[in-house]
């Protein structure tokens, strides 16, 4: 094999090229300067996005990974640069997002001396990465990067971090690169056990009221077509978790809704009425289960997951299938009988009517003159032909979007699910646009979350990112205020939000912007935003004390979902 003598910093870049990396999000600094110097020679074939904060870099890389299906790549310097990645690492781990983060570090002889901008980022990030390591010798860099990409994107994906000391970046080495295809004792893709799948198929074939719950694992295993084939053969009603939205087209007659604390009424209550519950690529998050002691006790549970740690962790399965979703669904489709469950499906439709009628009555009583979040989302869904990539922040607007935007395309929903990170949406939307440059990307953000990462408007300005931004401004930290109203006697403790002139702020970054306050202006301004060539910010003033219903309160059963 041919070898070439180069520096460790150059080896980083050559290794990334070997992994087909064409987009990097980052922020330079002293300890990573040699790598940035090497990057200078790759401007023609690697697009580096200069963010305004390292948290922006990692959220952007998440958005890129979630839409493109590739591994997001991040550069950051030592000390505060590296620690600014921590929130994003935690977010990416819990939401199974593949990232490779490369941080600079002080020279190896200074490790442990409290040198300028030194932190033990490997120790800090260990609980929130799928794997991490520190490299102190140039010759170890290619193997570390190869291993990082293999671990990040295999099995259940997740973030990895490589911390490279400055002397390793400067050191010389004979460069060779071999992609990693296996690691001893690491088995990311389990072997499908046909006998176990046969047990699952037997339960499904005998079921009178089977019910399927799907999560992001469907998309991570590229099992969307296999899911449709399984559903259309078995006739089983299917509901989605927050991160699973888009894995199954919502205009399909067998789709019955969105699960969770603010999910749809029917999918939640029917969990405690089915006789066989099948969960594929989802992890029974507490926002989905409510009170576990009262969750689906009447049902036989089949759980399919690629991560063995998720099986029997929260809900004990009668049949636990440790498998890739695509392979499991293929075999289940082969082994199950063709059926229809029309009367069972009608129960979901009847419950949906109850929800719609109740929410319509509530809307008439409350603030009927004020513009509502759901109105904005429904119209956006219609005007984008339900085909935009929608990136949401965290809060009421996130739940409203999950409820009222109709996701018919895979990888079209980008949100912070497990960690619930405010400030996620703006940088994630930037990354999402680089992931799918030919698709419209719309960020929907609350006035609170927007102000956590609004500096990334500078990234939009410099990198000319065509993202559309909708701020749903209710002048509150809305979700916290809703809980204060319902459970703390309307003691609105520090949730009232005073904001700057968002339109003027956007225009100072050369971003076109407008503000609307009445519903008569909504459609015209949404169309203007969507048709604009370039980034656009639309601030929509919505009702101050609008609440999100249905709602399953903490400690409640899925059968106790409140409609008002």
Coordinates of C-alpha atoms in Angstrom, one line a residue, residues 60-324:
X60 CA -26.6 22.3 12.4
X61 CA -24.7 19.0 12.0
X62 CA -27.8 17.2 13.5
X63 CA -30.1 18.9 11.0
X64 CA -27.8 17.8 8.2
X65 CA -27.6 14.2 9.4
X66 CA -31.3 13.9 10.0
X67 CA -32.3 15.1 6.5
X68 CA -29.4 13.7 4.4
X69 CA -29.0 10.3 6.1
X70 CA -25.3 11.0 6.3
X71 CA -23.0 11.5 9.3
X72 CA -22.7 15.1 10.4
X73 CA -19.2 16.5 11.0
X74 CA -18.2 19.2 13.5
X75 CA -14.9 21.0 14.3
X76 CA -14.4 22.9 17.6
X77 CA -11.4 24.0 19.5
X78 CA -10.4 23.0 23.1
X79 CA -11.9 24.3 26.4
X80 CA -15.0 26.4 25.9
X81 CA -15.2 25.4 22.2
X82 CA -15.4 21.7 23.1
X83 CA -17.7 22.2 26.1
X84 CA -20.1 24.2 23.9
X85 CA -20.8 21.0 22.1
X86 CA -22.1 19.1 25.2
X87 CA -25.8 20.0 24.8
X88 CA -25.7 18.9 21.2
X89 CA -23.9 15.6 22.0
X90 CA -26.6 14.8 24.6
X91 CA -29.3 15.7 22.1
X92 CA -27.8 13.6 19.4
X93 CA -27.3 10.5 21.6
X94 CA -30.8 10.4 22.9
X95 CA -32.2 11.0 19.4
X96 CA -29.9 8.5 17.6
X97 CA -28.2 11.1 15.3
X98 CA -24.8 10.1 13.7
X99 CA -22.2 12.7 14.3
X100 CA -18.4 12.8 14.3
X101 CA -17.1 15.7 16.4
X102 CA -13.4 16.6 16.2
X103 CA -12.0 18.8 18.9
X104 CA -8.6 20.3 19.3
X105 CA -6.8 19.9 22.6
X106 CA -3.7 21.4 24.2
X107 CA -0.4 19.7 23.6
X108 CA 0.0 16.3 25.2
X109 CA 2.7 17.4 27.6
X110 CA 0.3 20.0 29.0
X111 CA -2.5 17.6 29.7
X112 CA -3.6 17.7 33.3
X113 CA -1.8 20.9 34.1
X114 CA -4.8 23.3 33.8
X115 CA -3.2 24.8 30.7
X116 CA -5.0 27.7 28.9
X117 CA -8.3 26.4 27.4
X118 CA -7.7 22.9 28.6
X119 CA -10.7 20.8 29.7
X120 CA -11.1 17.0 30.0
X121 CA -13.6 16.9 27.1
X122 CA -13.3 13.1 26.9
X123 CA -14.3 12.7 30.5
X124 CA -17.0 15.2 30.3
X125 CA -18.6 13.8 27.1
X126 CA -18.2 10.1 27.9
X127 CA -21.8 9.6 29.2
X128 CA -23.3 11.4 26.2
X129 CA -21.3 9.9 23.3
X130 CA -21.6 6.5 21.7
X131 CA -17.8 6.4 21.7
X132 CA -15.0 8.9 22.3
X133 CA -11.2 9.0 22.4
X134 CA -8.2 11.2 22.7
X135 CA -5.4 11.1 20.1
X136 CA -1.9 12.2 21.2
X137 CA 0.1 10.8 18.2
X138 CA -0.3 11.8 14.6
X139 CA 0.0 8.2 13.4
X140 CA -3.2 7.2 15.4
X141 CA -5.4 9.8 13.7
X142 CA -6.6 7.8 10.5
X143 CA -7.6 4.7 12.5
X144 CA -9.5 6.8 15.1
X145 CA -11.4 8.6 12.4
X146 CA -12.2 5.4 10.6
X147 CA -13.5 3.8 13.8
X148 CA -15.5 7.0 14.6
X149 CA -17.4 6.9 11.4
X150 CA -18.1 3.2 11.6
X151 CA -19.5 3.5 15.2
X152 CA -21.5 6.7 14.5
X153 CA -23.4 5.4 11.6
X154 CA -23.8 1.6 12.4
X155 CA -26.4 -0.1 14.4
X156 CA -28.3 2.5 16.5
X157 CA -26.6 5.7 15.3
X158 CA -25.1 8.3 17.7
X159 CA -22.5 10.9 18.2
X160 CA -18.8 10.2 18.6
X161 CA -16.0 12.6 19.6
X162 CA -12.3 12.6 18.8
X163 CA -10.1 14.9 20.9
X164 CA -6.7 15.6 19.1
X165 CA -3.8 17.2 20.9
X166 CA -2.0 20.0 19.2
X167 CA 1.3 18.2 18.9
X168 CA -0.5 15.3 17.2
X169 CA -1.9 17.7 14.7
X170 CA 1.6 19.1 14.0
X171 CA 3.4 15.7 14.1
X172 CA 4.4 13.9 10.9
X173 CA 3.3 10.4 9.9
X174 CA 3.2 8.0 6.9
X175 CA -0.5 8.2 5.8
X176 CA -2.6 5.3 4.9
X177 CA -6.3 5.0 5.4
X178 CA -8.5 1.9 5.7
X179 CA -12.2 2.2 6.3
X180 CA -13.4 0.4 9.5
X181 CA -15.8 -2.4 8.8
X182 CA -15.7 -4.3 12.1
X183 CA -14.7 -3.9 15.7
X184 CA -14.1 -6.8 18.0
X185 CA -16.9 -7.3 20.5
X186 CA -19.1 -4.7 18.7
X187 CA -22.0 -6.2 16.9
X188 CA -24.1 -3.3 15.6
X189 CA -26.5 -5.3 13.4
X190 CA -28.0 -8.3 15.2
X191 CA -28.7 -11.6 13.4
X192 CA -32.4 -11.9 12.8
X193 CA -33.9 -14.8 14.8
X194 CA -36.6 -16.4 12.7
X195 CA -38.1 -18.4 15.6
X196 CA -38.7 -15.2 17.6
X197 CA -40.2 -13.4 14.6
X198 CA -42.5 -16.5 14.1
X199 CA -43.7 -16.0 17.6
X200 CA -44.5 -12.4 16.9
X201 CA -46.3 -13.3 13.6
X202 CA -48.4 -15.9 15.5
X203 CA -49.6 -13.2 17.9
X204 CA -50.4 -10.8 15.1
X205 CA -52.3 -13.4 13.1
X206 CA -54.5 -14.3 16.1
X207 CA -55.1 -10.6 17.1
X208 CA -58.5 -9.0 16.9
X209 CA -57.3 -5.5 17.8
X210 CA -53.7 -5.3 16.8
X211 CA -52.0 -1.9 17.0
X212 CA -48.6 -0.7 15.6
X213 CA -46.5 2.0 17.1
X214 CA -43.6 3.3 15.0
X215 CA -40.6 5.5 15.8
X216 CA -37.6 7.0 14.1
X217 CA -36.0 3.5 13.8
X218 CA -38.1 3.0 10.7
X219 CA -36.2 5.9 8.9
X220 CA -32.8 5.0 10.4
X221 CA -33.1 1.5 8.9
X222 CA -34.6 2.8 5.6
X223 CA -37.6 0.6 6.2
X224 CA -40.4 2.9 5.0
X225 CA -41.3 0.7 2.0
X226 CA -41.2 -2.4 4.2
X227 CA -43.5 -0.7 6.7
X228 CA -46.1 0.1 4.1
X229 CA -46.0 -3.4 2.7
X230 CA -46.5 -4.9 6.2
X231 CA -49.4 -2.5 7.1
X232 CA -51.2 -3.0 3.8
X233 CA -51.1 -6.7 4.2
X234 CA -52.1 -6.9 7.8
X235 CA -54.5 -3.9 7.9
X236 CA -53.1 -2.8 11.3
X237 CA -53.8 0.8 12.5
X238 CA -50.5 2.6 12.9
X239 CA -49.5 5.6 15.1
X240 CA -46.2 7.5 15.3
X241 CA -44.0 8.9 18.0
X242 CA -42.8 12.5 17.7
X243 CA -39.5 11.4 16.0
X244 CA -41.3 8.8 13.8
X245 CA -43.5 11.4 12.1
X246 CA -42.9 11.1 8.3
X247 CA -41.9 7.5 8.4
X248 CA -45.4 6.5 7.3
X249 CA -47.5 8.9 5.1
X250 CA -50.1 10.6 7.3
X251 CA -52.7 10.6 4.4
X252 CA -52.7 6.8 4.4
X253 CA -56.1 5.4 5.6
X254 CA -54.4 3.2 8.2
X255 CA -52.5 6.0 9.8
X256 CA -54.4 6.9 13.1
X257 CA -52.3 9.7 14.6
X258 CA -49.5 11.0 16.7
X259 CA -48.6 9.5 20.2
X260 CA -47.5 11.2 23.3
X261 CA -48.3 13.7 26.0
X262 CA -49.8 16.2 23.5
X263 CA -50.5 13.5 20.9
X264 CA -53.9 12.7 19.4
X265 CA -56.7 11.4 21.6
X266 CA -57.4 8.2 19.7
X267 CA -53.9 6.8 19.5
X268 CA -53.3 7.4 23.2
X269 CA -56.5 5.9 24.6
X270 CA -56.6 2.9 22.2
X271 CA -53.2 1.8 23.6
X272 CA -55.2 0.4 26.6
X273 CA -57.8 -1.3 24.4
X274 CA -55.7 -3.2 21.8
X275 CA -55.0 -6.9 22.3
X276 CA -51.6 -7.0 20.6
X277 CA -49.3 -4.0 20.7
X278 CA -46.4 -4.0 18.2
X279 CA -43.7 -1.4 18.7
X280 CA -41.0 -1.0 15.9
X281 CA -38.0 1.3 16.2
X282 CA -39.3 3.2 19.2
X283 CA -38.2 3.1 22.8
X284 CA -41.3 3.6 25.0
X285 CA -40.3 7.1 26.1
X286 CA -42.2 8.3 29.2
X287 CA -44.0 10.9 27.1
X288 CA -45.6 8.1 25.2
X289 CA -46.3 5.7 28.0
X290 CA -47.5 7.9 30.8
X291 CA -47.9 5.8 33.9
X292 CA -46.1 2.6 33.0
X293 CA -47.9 0.6 35.7
X294 CA -51.2 1.2 33.7
X295 CA -49.8 1.0 30.2
X296 CA -51.2 -1.7 27.8
X297 CA -51.7 -4.2 30.6
X298 CA -54.4 -6.0 28.5
X299 CA -52.1 -6.5 25.5
X300 CA -49.5 -8.9 24.3
X301 CA -46.5 -6.7 23.5
X302 CA -44.1 -7.2 20.6
X303 CA -41.1 -4.9 20.6
X304 CA -38.7 -4.7 17.7
X305 CA -35.5 -2.7 18.2
X306 CA -31.9 -2.8 17.0
X307 CA -30.6 -1.7 20.4
X308 CA -30.8 -4.6 22.9
X309 CA -30.7 -2.1 25.8
X310 CA -34.1 -0.8 24.9
X311 CA -35.8 -4.2 25.0
X312 CA -37.6 -4.9 28.3
X313 CA -36.1 -1.6 29.7
X314 CA -39.4 0.2 30.3
X315 CA -42.2 -2.1 28.9
X316 CA -41.7 -5.9 29.3
X317 CA -42.3 -7.5 25.9
X318 CA -44.0 -10.9 25.4
X319 CA -41.9 -11.1 22.3
X320 CA -38.7 -9.1 22.1
X321 CA -37.2 -9.0 18.6
X322 CA -33.6 -7.8 18.7
X323 CA -33.3 -6.8 15.0
X324 CA -33.0 -4.2 12.3

